[in-house]
mmCIF file of C-alpha atoms in Angstrom:
data_model
loop_
_atom_site.group_PDB
_atom_site.id
_atom_site.type_symbol
_atom_site.label_atom_id
_atom_site.label_comp_id
_atom_site.label_asym_id
_atom_site.label_seq_id
_atom_site.Cartn_x
_atom_site.Cartn_y
_atom_site.Cartn_z
ATOM 1 C CA MET A 1 52.956 57.947 103.445
ATOM 2 C CA SER A 2 52.798 61.955 102.249
ATOM 3 C CA GLU A 3 55.063 63.621 99.815
ATOM 4 C CA PRO A 4 57.908 65.164 100.252
ATOM 5 C CA PRO A 5 57.690 68.672 100.161
ATOM 6 C CA SER A 6 57.683 71.121 96.864
ATOM 7 C CA GLU A 7 61.190 72.339 96.216
ATOM 8 C CA GLU A 8 58.548 75.610 95.464
ATOM 9 C CA HIS A 9 58.042 74.782 99.661
ATOM 10 C CA ILE A 10 61.364 74.296 100.843
ATOM 11 C CA GLY A 11 61.919 77.851 98.981
ATOM 12 C CA ARG A 12 59.239 79.751 100.751
ATOM 13 C CA PHE A 13 60.171 77.544 104.341
ATOM 14 C CA GLY A 14 63.754 79.388 103.795
ATOM 15 C CA MET A 15 63.143 82.980 103.120
ATOM 16 C CA THR A 16 60.588 82.851 106.414
ATOM 17 C CA VAL A 17 63.516 81.561 108.025
ATOM 18 C CA ALA A 18 65.718 83.932 106.896
ATOM 19 C CA LYS A 19 63.867 87.264 107.627
ATOM 20 C CA SER A 20 63.293 85.919 110.840
ATOM 21 C CA VAL A 21 66.876 85.177 111.611
ATOM 22 C CA TYR A 22 67.797 88.646 110.283
ATOM 23 C CA GLY A 23 65.313 90.046 111.909
ATOM 24 C CA ASN A 24 65.937 88.507 115.026
ATOM 25 C CA ALA A 25 69.491 89.757 114.997
ATOM 26 C CA VAL A 26 69.228 93.469 113.802
ATOM 27 C CA GLY A 27 66.773 93.210 117.574
ATOM 28 C CA THR A 28 69.454 91.857 118.919
ATOM 29 C CA VAL A 29 71.770 94.390 118.275
ATOM 30 C CA PHE A 30 69.427 96.640 118.822
ATOM 31 C CA ALA A 31 68.902 95.367 122.085
ATOM 32 C CA ALA A 32 72.740 95.209 123.052
ATOM 33 C CA GLY A 33 72.774 99.275 122.539
ATOM 34 C CA ILE A 34 70.382 99.439 125.320
ATOM 35 C CA VAL A 35 72.463 97.620 127.478
ATOM 36 C CA CYS A 36 75.224 99.347 126.350
ATOM 37 C CA PHE A 37 73.809 102.628 127.541
ATOM 38 C CA MET A 38 72.627 101.326 130.190
ATOM 39 C CA ALA A 39 75.669 100.432 131.673
ATOM 40 C CA LEU A 40 77.678 103.330 130.339
ATOM 41 C CA TYR A 41 75.475 105.267 132.199
ATOM 42 C CA ILE A 42 75.997 103.291 135.563
ATOM 43 C CA LEU A 43 80.064 103.501 135.141
ATOM 44 C CA ILE A 44 79.542 107.567 134.770
ATOM 45 C CA LEU A 45 77.544 107.613 137.866
ATOM 46 C CA PHE A 46 79.853 105.478 139.235
ATOM 47 C CA LEU A 47 82.649 107.638 138.739
ATOM 48 C CA GLU A 48 81.148 110.813 139.557
ATOM 49 C CA THR A 49 80.873 109.009 143.247
ATOM 50 C CA PRO A 50 82.636 109.572 145.991
ATOM 51 C CA GLU A 51 85.849 108.083 146.742
ATOM 52 C CA GLU A 52 84.904 106.455 149.567
ATOM 53 C CA LYS A 53 81.834 105.262 149.016
ATOM 54 C CA ARG A 54 83.054 103.500 145.392
ATOM 55 C CA ARG A 55 83.791 100.360 147.721
ATOM 56 C CA ASP A 56 80.394 99.466 148.220
ATOM 57 C CA ARG A 57 79.252 100.004 144.476
ATOM 58 C CA LEU A 58 81.918 98.153 142.233
ATOM 59 C CA PRO A 59 80.767 95.428 142.181
ATOM 60 C CA TYR A 60 77.351 96.573 140.784
ATOM 61 C CA VAL A 61 78.840 97.879 138.005
ATOM 62 C CA SER A 62 81.102 95.307 137.242
ATOM 63 C CA ALA A 63 78.365 93.046 137.528
ATOM 64 C CA SER A 64 76.830 95.550 134.384
ATOM 65 C CA LEU A 65 79.645 95.842 132.352
ATOM 66 C CA LEU A 66 80.124 92.471 133.010
ATOM 67 C CA ILE A 67 75.962 91.519 131.362
ATOM 68 C CA PHE A 68 76.432 94.337 128.634
ATOM 69 C CA VAL A 69 80.160 92.387 127.456
ATOM 70 C CA VAL A 70 78.517 88.550 127.471
ATOM 71 C CA TYR A 71 75.983 89.714 126.123
ATOM 72 C CA ALA A 72 77.361 92.225 122.735
ATOM 73 C CA PHE A 73 79.486 89.299 121.999
ATOM 74 C CA GLY A 74 76.587 87.060 121.733
ATOM 75 C CA ALA A 75 75.010 89.872 119.309
ATOM 76 C CA ALA A 76 78.126 90.284 117.504
ATOM 77 C CA ILE A 77 78.438 86.640 116.516
ATOM 78 C CA GLY A 78 74.103 86.763 115.663
ATOM 79 C CA ILE A 79 74.531 89.115 113.846
ATOM 80 C CA SER A 80 77.639 88.110 111.719
ATOM 81 C CA MET A 81 76.153 84.859 110.767
ATOM 82 C CA PRO A 82 72.988 85.429 108.745
ATOM 83 C CA PHE A 83 74.764 88.318 107.164
ATOM 84 C CA ASP A 84 77.593 85.395 105.430
ATOM 85 C CA HIS A 85 74.930 82.871 105.082
ATOM 86 C CA LEU A 86 72.688 85.857 102.723
ATOM 87 C CA LEU A 87 75.532 86.763 100.935
ATOM 88 C CA ALA A 88 75.561 83.682 99.712
ATOM 89 C CA ALA A 89 72.240 82.155 98.651
ATOM 90 C CA SER A 90 70.208 83.148 96.078
ATOM 91 C CA SER A 91 67.317 81.828 97.053
ATOM 92 C CA GLY A 92 65.357 80.266 100.486
ATOM 93 C CA VAL A 93 66.618 76.483 99.497
ATOM 94 C CA ASP A 94 69.500 78.210 98.969
ATOM 95 C CA PHE A 95 69.397 79.505 102.713
ATOM 96 C CA ILE A 96 68.881 76.397 104.324
ATOM 97 C CA VAL A 97 71.590 74.524 102.695
ATOM 98 C CA LEU A 98 74.224 77.138 103.352
ATOM 99 C CA TRP A 99 73.195 76.982 107.373
ATOM 100 C CA PRO A 100 75.200 73.863 108.530
ATOM 101 C CA ALA A 101 77.232 73.315 111.955
ATOM 102 C CA ASP A 102 79.712 76.945 112.769
ATOM 103 C CA TRP A 103 81.328 77.649 116.130
ATOM 104 C CA ARG A 104 79.534 80.714 116.368
ATOM 105 C CA ASP A 105 76.756 78.597 117.526
ATOM 106 C CA TYR A 106 78.455 77.701 120.044
ATOM 107 C CA ALA A 107 79.144 80.554 121.376
ATOM 108 C CA GLN A 108 76.511 82.292 120.799
ATOM 109 C CA MET A 109 74.774 79.597 123.303
ATOM 110 C CA VAL A 110 77.592 79.566 125.647
ATOM 111 C CA ALA A 111 77.368 83.629 126.133
ATOM 112 C CA THR A 112 73.172 83.267 126.366
ATOM 113 C CA THR A 113 73.869 79.946 129.135
ATOM 114 C CA LEU A 114 76.474 82.566 130.827
ATOM 115 C CA LEU A 115 73.981 85.403 131.298
ATOM 116 C CA PHE A 116 71.249 83.385 132.725
ATOM 117 C CA ILE A 117 74.263 82.127 135.365
ATOM 118 C CA PHE A 118 74.621 85.774 136.440
ATOM 119 C CA GLY A 119 71.317 87.573 135.795
ATOM 120 C CA ASP A 120 69.590 84.473 137.833
ATOM 121 C CA GLY A 121 72.113 83.607 140.542
ATOM 122 C CA VAL A 122 72.553 87.185 141.354
ATOM 123 C CA LEU A 123 69.040 86.583 142.423
ATOM 124 C CA LEU A 124 69.425 84.018 143.842
ATOM 125 C CA TYR A 125 71.903 84.776 146.090
ATOM 126 C CA ARG A 126 69.468 87.529 147.508
ATOM 127 C CA CYS A 127 66.827 85.172 148.491
ATOM 128 C CA TYR A 128 69.667 83.146 149.662
ATOM 129 C CA MET A 129 70.457 86.326 152.126
ATOM 130 C CA LEU A 130 67.085 87.275 153.355
ATOM 131 C CA VAL A 131 64.729 84.741 153.242
ATOM 132 C CA GLU A 132 64.738 82.854 156.820
ATOM 133 C CA SER A 133 63.577 79.604 156.104
ATOM 134 C CA ARG A 134 66.132 77.878 153.964
ATOM 135 C CA TRP A 135 64.167 75.936 152.590
ATOM 136 C CA LEU A 136 61.820 77.868 150.507
ATOM 137 C CA ILE A 137 64.872 79.052 148.190
ATOM 138 C CA ALA A 138 64.716 75.009 147.446
ATOM 139 C CA LEU A 139 62.228 75.502 144.663
ATOM 140 C CA PRO A 140 63.858 78.231 142.596
ATOM 141 C CA THR A 141 67.771 76.504 143.305
ATOM 142 C CA ILE A 142 66.653 73.699 142.204
ATOM 143 C CA THR A 143 65.171 75.366 138.652
ATOM 144 C CA TYR A 144 68.269 76.999 138.526
ATOM 145 C CA LEU A 145 70.268 74.056 138.432
ATOM 146 C CA GLY A 146 67.788 73.130 135.932
ATOM 147 C CA THR A 147 67.917 75.796 133.709
ATOM 148 C CA ILE A 148 72.331 75.545 133.390
ATOM 149 C CA ALA A 149 71.794 71.417 133.197
ATOM 150 C CA LEU A 150 68.988 71.694 129.919
ATOM 151 C CA SER A 151 71.377 74.381 128.086
ATOM 152 C CA VAL A 152 74.115 72.926 128.345
ATOM 153 C CA THR A 153 72.209 70.253 127.096
ATOM 154 C CA GLN A 154 71.322 72.473 124.106
ATOM 155 C CA ILE A 155 74.870 73.343 123.553
ATOM 156 C CA VAL A 156 75.350 68.899 122.943
ATOM 157 C CA LEU A 157 72.682 68.906 120.731
ATOM 158 C CA LEU A 158 72.680 71.950 118.712
ATOM 159 C CA ARG A 159 73.354 71.296 115.527
ATOM 160 C CA SER A 160 72.180 67.169 115.896
ATOM 161 C CA ASP A 161 69.164 65.888 114.145
ATOM 162 C CA SER A 162 67.529 65.296 117.403
ATOM 163 C CA LYS A 163 63.800 66.152 117.290
ATOM 164 C CA ASP A 164 64.156 66.788 121.113
ATOM 165 C CA ILE A 165 65.614 70.016 120.296
ATOM 166 C CA LEU A 166 62.081 72.485 120.702
ATOM 167 C CA VAL A 167 61.283 69.980 123.846
ATOM 168 C CA TYR A 168 64.395 71.030 125.595
ATOM 169 C CA GLU A 169 63.896 74.545 124.272
ATOM 170 C CA LEU A 170 60.510 75.020 125.762
ATOM 171 C CA VAL A 171 61.523 72.742 129.062
ATOM 172 C CA PHE A 172 64.801 75.558 129.495
ATOM 173 C CA VAL A 173 62.669 78.769 128.854
ATOM 174 C CA SER A 174 59.568 77.357 131.813
ATOM 175 C CA LEU A 175 62.273 76.537 134.045
ATOM 176 C CA SER A 176 63.636 79.651 133.390
ATOM 177 C CA VAL A 177 60.138 81.857 134.291
ATOM 178 C CA LEU A 178 59.958 79.964 136.855
ATOM 179 C CA THR A 179 63.180 80.687 138.642
ATOM 180 C CA ASN A 180 62.747 83.962 138.243
ATOM 181 C CA ILE A 181 58.882 84.526 139.513
ATOM 182 C CA SER A 182 59.799 82.718 142.283
ATOM 183 C CA ILE A 183 62.655 84.460 143.716
ATOM 184 C CA THR A 184 60.897 87.885 142.783
ATOM 185 C CA ALA A 185 57.889 86.270 144.855
ATOM 186 C CA LEU A 186 60.527 85.587 147.703
ATOM 187 C CA ILE A 187 62.422 88.590 148.087
ATOM 188 C CA ALA A 188 59.232 90.961 147.743
ATOM 189 C CA LEU A 189 57.051 88.940 150.297
ATOM 190 C CA ARG A 190 60.128 89.294 152.209
ATOM 191 C CA LEU A 191 60.453 93.065 152.056
ATOM 192 C CA ILE A 192 56.831 93.501 152.204
ATOM 193 C CA LYS A 193 56.498 91.421 155.891
ATOM 194 C CA ALA A 194 59.379 93.520 156.889
ATOM 195 C CA ARG A 195 57.827 97.121 155.925
ATOM 196 C CA ASN A 196 54.656 95.605 157.997
ATOM 197 C CA ALA A 197 56.390 94.960 160.840
ATOM 198 C CA PHE A 198 57.979 98.095 160.572
ATOM 199 C CA ALA A 199 54.966 100.179 160.507
ATOM 200 C CA LYS A 200 53.134 98.053 163.933
ATOM 201 C CA ALA A 201 56.326 99.360 165.495
ATOM 202 C CA LEU A 202 56.843 102.926 164.590
ATOM 203 C CA PRO A 203 53.383 104.096 163.472
ATOM 204 C CA SER A 204 54.621 107.394 163.303
ATOM 205 C CA ARG A 205 56.654 106.987 161.109
ATOM 206 C CA ILE A 206 54.749 104.827 158.105
ATOM 207 C CA ASP A 207 55.626 107.660 155.485
ATOM 208 C CA ALA A 208 59.162 107.656 155.672
ATOM 209 C CA LEU A 209 59.166 103.317 155.458
ATOM 210 C CA SER A 210 57.974 103.600 151.763
ATOM 211 C CA VAL A 211 62.034 102.518 151.075
ATOM 212 C CA TYR A 212 61.028 99.140 150.637
ATOM 213 C CA THR A 213 58.081 99.308 148.822
ATOM 214 C CA THR A 214 60.474 101.389 146.499
ATOM 215 C CA ALA A 215 62.505 98.271 146.958
ATOM 216 C CA ALA A 216 59.992 95.703 146.025
ATOM 217 C CA HIS A 217 58.892 97.812 143.237
ATOM 218 C CA ILE A 218 61.961 97.573 142.232
ATOM 219 C CA LEU A 219 62.853 94.165 141.846
ATOM 220 C CA ILE A 220 58.978 93.761 140.232
ATOM 221 C CA GLU A 221 59.333 96.283 137.578
ATOM 222 C CA SER A 222 62.279 94.480 136.419
ATOM 223 C CA ALA A 223 61.203 90.553 136.624
ATOM 224 C CA ALA A 224 57.745 91.819 134.775
ATOM 225 C CA PRO A 225 58.625 91.897 131.507
ATOM 226 C CA LEU A 226 60.815 88.619 131.557
ATOM 227 C CA SER A 227 58.593 87.066 132.627
ATOM 228 C CA VAL A 228 55.684 88.285 130.642
ATOM 229 C CA PHE A 229 57.881 87.727 127.605
ATOM 230 C CA GLY A 230 58.995 84.298 128.526
ATOM 231 C CA ILE A 231 55.880 82.838 129.193
ATOM 232 C CA CYS A 232 54.293 84.326 125.859
ATOM 233 C CA TYR A 233 57.689 82.408 123.908
ATOM 234 C CA VAL A 234 56.757 79.108 126.000
ATOM 235 C CA CYS A 235 52.936 78.489 124.850
ATOM 236 C CA VAL A 236 54.243 79.710 121.238
ATOM 237 C CA THR A 237 56.490 77.158 121.201
ATOM 238 C CA PHE A 238 54.444 74.749 123.003
ATOM 239 C CA ALA A 239 51.758 74.855 120.036
ATOM 240 C CA GLU A 240 55.118 74.433 117.444
ATOM 241 C CA ILE A 241 55.919 71.994 118.764
ATOM 242 C CA PRO A 242 52.840 69.124 117.302
ATOM 243 C CA ARG A 243 53.086 71.488 114.047
ATOM 244 C CA ARG A 244 57.213 71.226 113.326
ATOM 245 C CA PRO A 245 56.238 68.915 111.308
ATOM 246 C CA LEU A 246 54.000 70.389 109.112
ATOM 247 C CA ILE A 247 55.978 72.780 108.236
ATOM 248 C CA ARG A 248 58.297 71.295 107.240
ATOM 249 C CA ASN A 249 56.084 69.090 105.354
ATOM 250 C CA GLY A 250 54.291 72.463 103.387
ATOM 251 C CA GLU A 251 50.818 71.566 104.999
ATOM 252 C CA GLY A 252 50.705 75.046 107.384
ATOM 253 C CA GLY A 253 51.440 76.783 109.974
ATOM 254 C CA MET A 254 54.571 78.893 108.754
ATOM 255 C CA ARG A 255 53.227 82.339 110.663
ATOM 256 C CA PHE A 256 54.525 79.974 113.599
ATOM 257 C CA VAL A 257 58.552 80.461 112.657
ATOM 258 C CA PRO A 258 58.582 84.414 112.440
ATOM 259 C CA ALA A 259 56.187 84.727 115.669
ATOM 260 C CA GLU A 260 58.863 82.281 117.671
ATOM 261 C CA MET A 261 61.887 84.367 116.955
ATOM 262 C CA THR A 262 60.495 87.426 117.799
ATOM 263 C CA LEU A 263 59.541 86.333 121.483
ATOM 264 C CA ALA A 264 62.913 84.586 121.270
ATOM 265 C CA LEU A 265 64.182 88.279 120.551
ATOM 266 C CA LEU A 266 62.320 89.585 123.595
ATOM 267 C CA TYR A 267 63.032 86.935 125.863
ATOM 268 C CA TYR A 268 66.600 86.325 125.947
ATOM 269 C CA ALA A 269 66.818 90.907 125.629
ATOM 270 C CA PHE A 270 65.525 90.777 128.826
ATOM 271 C CA VAL A 271 67.820 88.267 130.099
ATOM 272 C CA ALA A 272 70.602 90.920 129.969
ATOM 273 C CA ILE A 273 68.536 93.729 129.892
ATOM 274 C CA SER A 274 66.726 92.631 133.445
ATOM 275 C CA PRO A 275 69.431 92.306 135.957
ATOM 276 C CA GLN A 276 70.560 95.870 134.138
ATOM 277 C CA MET A 277 67.741 97.398 134.994
ATOM 278 C CA ILE A 278 67.945 96.434 138.657
ATOM 279 C CA ILE A 279 71.458 97.989 138.486
ATOM 280 C CA PHE A 280 70.429 100.577 136.749
ATOM 281 C CA ARG A 281 67.486 101.870 139.007
ATOM 282 C CA VAL A 282 69.033 101.055 142.539
ATOM 283 C CA THR A 283 72.198 103.991 140.724
ATOM 284 C CA THR A 284 69.913 105.924 140.325
ATOM 285 C CA GLY A 285 66.780 106.117 142.270
ATOM 286 C CA ARG A 286 63.863 105.684 140.151
ATOM 287 C CA SER A 287 61.082 103.801 139.216
ATOM 288 C CA VAL A 288 58.143 104.152 137.838
ATOM 289 C CA THR A 289 56.003 103.883 140.852
ATOM 290 C CA GLN A 290 58.415 106.964 142.626
ATOM 291 C CA THR A 291 60.188 109.203 139.865
ATOM 292 C CA PRO A 292 62.817 111.813 141.837
ATOM 293 C CA ASP A 293 61.739 115.564 141.345
ATOM 294 C CA SER A 294 62.711 117.228 137.512
ATOM 295 C CA THR A 295 64.785 119.676 140.011
ATOM 296 C CA HIS A 296 66.678 117.059 141.142
ATOM 297 C CA SER A 297 70.133 115.742 139.107
ATOM 298 C CA SER A 298 71.586 112.151 139.069
ATOM 299 C CA THR A 299 74.600 112.913 140.058
ATOM 300 C CA PRO A 300 76.108 111.896 143.866
ATOM 301 C CA ALA A 301 74.865 115.407 144.908
ATOM 302 C CA SER A 302 71.114 114.368 143.978
ATOM 303 C CA LYS A 303 71.659 111.058 145.889
ATOM 304 C CA PRO A 304 71.030 108.480 144.257
ATOM 305 C CA VAL A 305 69.610 105.389 145.591
ATOM 306 C CA GLY A 306 72.960 103.396 146.998
ATOM 307 C CA PRO A 307 74.319 99.824 146.710
ATOM 308 C CA LEU A 308 71.953 97.076 148.328
ATOM 309 C CA ILE A 309 72.673 95.684 151.729
ATOM 310 C CA PHE A 310 71.588 93.350 154.274
ATOM 311 C CA VAL A 311 71.121 95.167 157.436
ATOM 312 C CA GLN A 312 70.939 93.185 161.002
ATOM 313 C CA SER A 313 68.545 94.978 162.728
ATOM 314 C CA PRO A 314 68.052 95.115 166.086
ATOM 315 C CA PRO A 315 67.132 91.664 167.895
ATOM 316 C CA THR A 316 63.220 91.517 167.011
ATOM 317 C CA ASP A 317 61.002 89.564 164.419
ATOM 318 C CA PHE A 318 62.038 92.464 161.595
ATOM 319 C CA GLY A 319 64.139 90.508 159.569
ATOM 320 C CA THR A 320 66.191 92.502 157.316
ATOM 321 C CA PRO A 321 65.209 94.714 154.989
ATOM 322 C CA ILE A 322 67.138 96.029 151.977
ATOM 323 C CA VAL A 323 67.679 99.803 152.042
ATOM 324 C CA THR A 324 70.378 102.444 151.800
ATOM 325 C CA GLN A 325 72.808 104.496 153.733
ATOM 326 C CA GLU A 326 71.658 107.237 152.978
ATOM 327 C CA GLU A 327 67.553 106.244 153.516
ATOM 328 C CA GLY A 328 68.293 104.374 156.060
ATOM 329 C CA SER A 329 69.795 107.512 158.297
ATOM 330 C CA ARG A 330 66.962 109.809 156.629
ATOM 331 C CA VAL A 331 64.083 108.054 158.327
ATOM 332 C CA GLY A 332 65.656 107.438 161.146
ATOM 333 C CA HIS A 333 66.150 103.630 160.816
ATOM 334 C CA PRO A 334 66.690 101.237 163.454
ATOM 335 C CA ALA A 335 69.244 99.081 161.708
ATOM 336 C CA VAL A 336 71.301 102.500 161.672
ATOM 337 C CA SER A 337 70.896 103.876 165.458
ATOM 338 C CA SER A 338 72.580 103.839 168.118
ATOM 339 C CA ASN A 339 71.419 101.382 168.951
ATOM 340 C CA ALA A 340 71.928 98.657 166.398
ATOM 341 C CA ALA A 341 73.882 96.319 165.213
ATOM 342 C CA PRO A 342 76.272 97.509 162.343
ATOM 343 C CA ALA A 343 75.506 96.841 158.907
ATOM 344 C CA GLU A 344 76.948 94.066 157.061
ATOM 345 C CA GLN A 345 76.731 94.377 153.225
ATOM 346 C CA VAL A 346 77.414 91.338 150.754
#
């Protein structure tokens, strides 16, 4: 039998955890500030929009504000816990002892679960509306429901002594990343397929069909950070699982603690930022690959990208692309021509 860890090691382990938790909380507050800026900017653009266009954009503005409120609530809860414990603790040992079960832990996990439900749920609905074969969304639907189930399981086991809590976290993040990647891939491929179909039918207007490429870029740019940090977080967590007993017993591997906390901060921050990026870029008409000229403003006069609308095109095999009303009329899109069926708004 191995000897129990010394008090010196417990103290060093406690200080490492305390620093990591505090850094995570401060970073979460900073991320909440980014989400706040994006939500308020979207709200300002909405208030400057003419009355006839506000109704179409209201769901997106509401979703943006809801994401901000939920994430800010979780950030406020998260910063209050280490603050209370660090004031009362005089050493790393005290910090470990003073970290009991607290209602704020459960409230923070509930807020995180709601973010997953809202963010991935909206993308899953978009995927359902775009994809022709409904069976294609079976995988993201299963992983989406599995993510919610595992999140609820984590809430139940949050303060238990179960050794499987880290395994649940690993599977939870893995399913979430898989859901995000699969949904983004399906939507992006559908947009590219629709663009290629229209390019063949309208070869003289191929330059005007960049709206499809822009929409795909917006989705991919927004999903990429979440997917990258999620994969890194899964890798570090997977490597830490067999070393967790060694870390607690003072046999090395303590560097995994700050690495795990840092990647957890980045991953959960982009759970809130990624859907905000989609709404923000749709509202302002900006993406990394296509930025408006500096002479254009972000006011309604500069015609920022309007709400995402699924358009019913004429009886062809072109599909249902994502375009805006302004852009559709500007490029002579068949869906807004005199021969097209009316647009069906989500």
